[in-house]
Short mmCIF file of C-alpha atoms in Angstrom, two decimals:
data_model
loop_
_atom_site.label_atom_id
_atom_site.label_comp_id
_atom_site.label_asym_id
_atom_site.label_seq_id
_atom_site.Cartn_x
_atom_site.Cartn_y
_atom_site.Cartn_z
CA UNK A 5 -37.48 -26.16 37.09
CA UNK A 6 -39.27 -23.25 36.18
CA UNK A 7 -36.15 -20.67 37.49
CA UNK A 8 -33.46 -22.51 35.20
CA UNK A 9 -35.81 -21.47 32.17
CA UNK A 10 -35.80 -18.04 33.74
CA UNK A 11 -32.09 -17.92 34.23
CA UNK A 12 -31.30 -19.54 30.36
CA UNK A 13 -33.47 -17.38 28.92
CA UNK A 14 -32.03 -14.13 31.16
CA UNK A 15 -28.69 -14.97 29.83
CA UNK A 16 -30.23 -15.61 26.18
CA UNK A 17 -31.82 -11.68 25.97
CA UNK A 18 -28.61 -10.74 27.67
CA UNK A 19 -26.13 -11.81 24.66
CA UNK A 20 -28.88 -10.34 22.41
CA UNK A 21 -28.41 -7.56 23.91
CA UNK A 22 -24.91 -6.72 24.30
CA UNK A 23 -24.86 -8.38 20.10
CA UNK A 24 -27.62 -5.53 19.02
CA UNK A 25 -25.29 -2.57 21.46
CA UNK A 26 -22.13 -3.64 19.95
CA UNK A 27 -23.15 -3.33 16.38
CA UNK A 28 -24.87 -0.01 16.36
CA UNK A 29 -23.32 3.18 15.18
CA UNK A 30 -22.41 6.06 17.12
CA UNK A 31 -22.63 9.37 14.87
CA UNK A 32 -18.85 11.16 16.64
CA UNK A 33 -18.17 14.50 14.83
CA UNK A 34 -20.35 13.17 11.92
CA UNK A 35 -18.53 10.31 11.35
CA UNK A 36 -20.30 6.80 11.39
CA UNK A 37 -18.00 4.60 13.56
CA UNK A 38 -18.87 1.55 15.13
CA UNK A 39 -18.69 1.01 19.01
CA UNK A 40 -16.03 -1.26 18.65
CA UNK A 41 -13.84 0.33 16.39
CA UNK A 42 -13.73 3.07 18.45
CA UNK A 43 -12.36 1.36 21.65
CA UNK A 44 -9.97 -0.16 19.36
CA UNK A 45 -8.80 3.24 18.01
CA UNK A 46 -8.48 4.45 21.87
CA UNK A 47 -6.59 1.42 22.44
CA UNK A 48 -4.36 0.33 19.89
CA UNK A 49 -4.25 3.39 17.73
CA UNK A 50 -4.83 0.72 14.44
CA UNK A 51 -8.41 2.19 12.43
CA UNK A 52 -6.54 5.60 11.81
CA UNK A 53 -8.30 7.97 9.56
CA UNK A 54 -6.52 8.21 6.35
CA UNK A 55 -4.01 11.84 6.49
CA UNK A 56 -4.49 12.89 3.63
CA UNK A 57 -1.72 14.22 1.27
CA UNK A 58 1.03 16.40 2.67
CA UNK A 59 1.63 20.34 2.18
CA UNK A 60 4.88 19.83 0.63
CA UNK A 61 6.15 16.74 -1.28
CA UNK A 62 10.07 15.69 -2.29
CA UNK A 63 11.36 13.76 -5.28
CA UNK A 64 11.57 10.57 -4.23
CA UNK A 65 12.43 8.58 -7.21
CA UNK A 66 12.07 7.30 -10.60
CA UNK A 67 9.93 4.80 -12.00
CA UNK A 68 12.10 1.59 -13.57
CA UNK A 69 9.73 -1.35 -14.64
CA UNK A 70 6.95 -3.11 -13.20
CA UNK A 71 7.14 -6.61 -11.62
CA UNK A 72 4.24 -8.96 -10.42
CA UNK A 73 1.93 -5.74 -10.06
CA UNK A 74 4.17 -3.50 -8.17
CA UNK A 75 6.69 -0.41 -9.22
CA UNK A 76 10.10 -1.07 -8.91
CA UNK A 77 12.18 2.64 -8.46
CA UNK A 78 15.28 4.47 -8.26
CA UNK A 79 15.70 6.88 -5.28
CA UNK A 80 17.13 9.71 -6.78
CA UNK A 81 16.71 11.22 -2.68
CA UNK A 82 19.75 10.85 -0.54
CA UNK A 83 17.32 9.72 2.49
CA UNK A 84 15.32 6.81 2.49
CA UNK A 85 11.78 6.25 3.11
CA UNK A 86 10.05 4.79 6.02
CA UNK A 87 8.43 1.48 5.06
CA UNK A 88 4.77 1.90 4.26
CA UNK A 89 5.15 5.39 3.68
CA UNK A 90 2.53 6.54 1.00
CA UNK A 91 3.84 7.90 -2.43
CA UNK A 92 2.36 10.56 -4.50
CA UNK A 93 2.61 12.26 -8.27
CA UNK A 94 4.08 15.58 -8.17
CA UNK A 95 0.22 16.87 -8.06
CA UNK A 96 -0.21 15.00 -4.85
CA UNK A 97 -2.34 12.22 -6.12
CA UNK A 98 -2.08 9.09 -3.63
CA UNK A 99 -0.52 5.94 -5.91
CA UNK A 100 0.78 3.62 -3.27
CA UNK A 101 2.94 2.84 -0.70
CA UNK A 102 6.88 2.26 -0.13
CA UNK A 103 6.87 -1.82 -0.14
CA UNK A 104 10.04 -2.83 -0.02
CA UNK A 105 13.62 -1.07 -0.07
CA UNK A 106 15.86 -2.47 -1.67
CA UNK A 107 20.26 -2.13 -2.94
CA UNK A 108 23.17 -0.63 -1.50
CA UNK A 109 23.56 2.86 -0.08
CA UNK A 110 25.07 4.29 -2.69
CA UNK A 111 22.22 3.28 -5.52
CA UNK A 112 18.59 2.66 -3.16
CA UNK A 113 16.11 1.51 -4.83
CA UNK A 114 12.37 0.90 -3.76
CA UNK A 115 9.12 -0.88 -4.58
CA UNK A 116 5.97 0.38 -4.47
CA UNK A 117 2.70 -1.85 -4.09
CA UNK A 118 -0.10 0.18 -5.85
CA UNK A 119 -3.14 1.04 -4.08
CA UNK A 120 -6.45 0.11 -5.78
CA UNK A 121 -7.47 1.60 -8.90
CA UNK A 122 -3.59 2.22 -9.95
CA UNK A 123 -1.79 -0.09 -12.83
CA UNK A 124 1.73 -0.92 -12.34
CA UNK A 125 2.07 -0.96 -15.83
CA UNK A 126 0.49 2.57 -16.61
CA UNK A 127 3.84 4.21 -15.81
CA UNK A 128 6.70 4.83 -18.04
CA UNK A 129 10.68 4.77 -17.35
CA UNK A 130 11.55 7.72 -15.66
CA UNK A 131 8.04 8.89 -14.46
CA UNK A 132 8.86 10.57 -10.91
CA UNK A 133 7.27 9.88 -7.83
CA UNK A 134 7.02 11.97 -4.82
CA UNK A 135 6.99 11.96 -0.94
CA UNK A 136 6.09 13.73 2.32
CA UNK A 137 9.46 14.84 3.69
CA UNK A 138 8.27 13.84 7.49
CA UNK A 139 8.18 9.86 5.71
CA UNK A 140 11.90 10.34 5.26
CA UNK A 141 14.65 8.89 7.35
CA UNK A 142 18.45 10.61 7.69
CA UNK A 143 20.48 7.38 5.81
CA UNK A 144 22.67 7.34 8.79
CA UNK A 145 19.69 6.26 11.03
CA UNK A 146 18.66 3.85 8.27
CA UNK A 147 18.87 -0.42 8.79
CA UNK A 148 21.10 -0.05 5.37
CA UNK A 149 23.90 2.55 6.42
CA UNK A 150 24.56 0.25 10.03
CA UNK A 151 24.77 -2.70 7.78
CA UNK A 152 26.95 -1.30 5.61
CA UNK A 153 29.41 0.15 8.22
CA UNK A 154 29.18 -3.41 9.85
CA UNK A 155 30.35 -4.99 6.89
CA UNK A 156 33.03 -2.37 5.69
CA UNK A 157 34.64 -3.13 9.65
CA UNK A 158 34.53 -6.99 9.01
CA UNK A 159 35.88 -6.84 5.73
CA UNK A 160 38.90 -3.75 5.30
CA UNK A 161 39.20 -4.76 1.86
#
């Protein structure tokens, strides 16, 4: 009887164990970083570190209104932006990220969900807003050009 108490309470200071391992920190390159968020950034690549404004930003379009908390936007760029893709003021100030995209391809517009701290509403018509140019796609490799060209061929008219 004695060697099943052993054995329950081996396997009892075992889970401790791995519990306390798995939540301390491990200083990498003096950053803190948990034990398990860095397997999962080996892994996955999910948990990236933020990048950080680009050298260079483009005109990427002009604000129109706000609706339910995000910016709604003209693209006044004759590419169109990756989904996700993180917007900027022309002084390279982070304000959100491409949400939705949205119209034909000859008049693209965009939303743009606001990240914390930012107002939707704090913008006025025609306030520009800027992008990395690698967050860009050609619109010929864009979802909205093939459709497009699919529906000119099924309708001639």
């Amino acid at each position: 009887m004695e060697e099943v108490v052993d054995v329950e309470t081996a396997v009892v200071s075992a889970v401790e164990e791995v519990r306390i391992t798995s939540s301390k920190s491990v200083d990498m390159a003096g950053k803190q970083e948990s034990i398990a968020d860095s397997v999962c950034t080996r892994r996955g690549g999910f948990n990236r570190a933020p990048e950080g404004p680009p050298a260079q930003v483009l005109e990427m379009g002009t604000f129109m209104h706000a609706t339910e908390g995000e910016m709604v936007c003209e693209s006044i760029n004759p590419k169109v932006p990756y989904f996700n893709a993180p917007i900027y003021l022309e002084n390279k100030t982070a304000v959100g990220k491409v949400d939705e995209i949205l119209g034909p391809i000859n008049q693209v517009f965009f939303t743009i969900k606001p990240q914390e701290g930012i107002v939707a509403t704090s913008f006025k018509a025609g306030d520009k807003f800027y992008i990395g140019g690698d967050k860009l796609l050609p619109l010929e490799r864009s979802a909205l050009f093939r459709q497009s060209r699919l529906v000119m061929k099924t309708h001639p008219n």
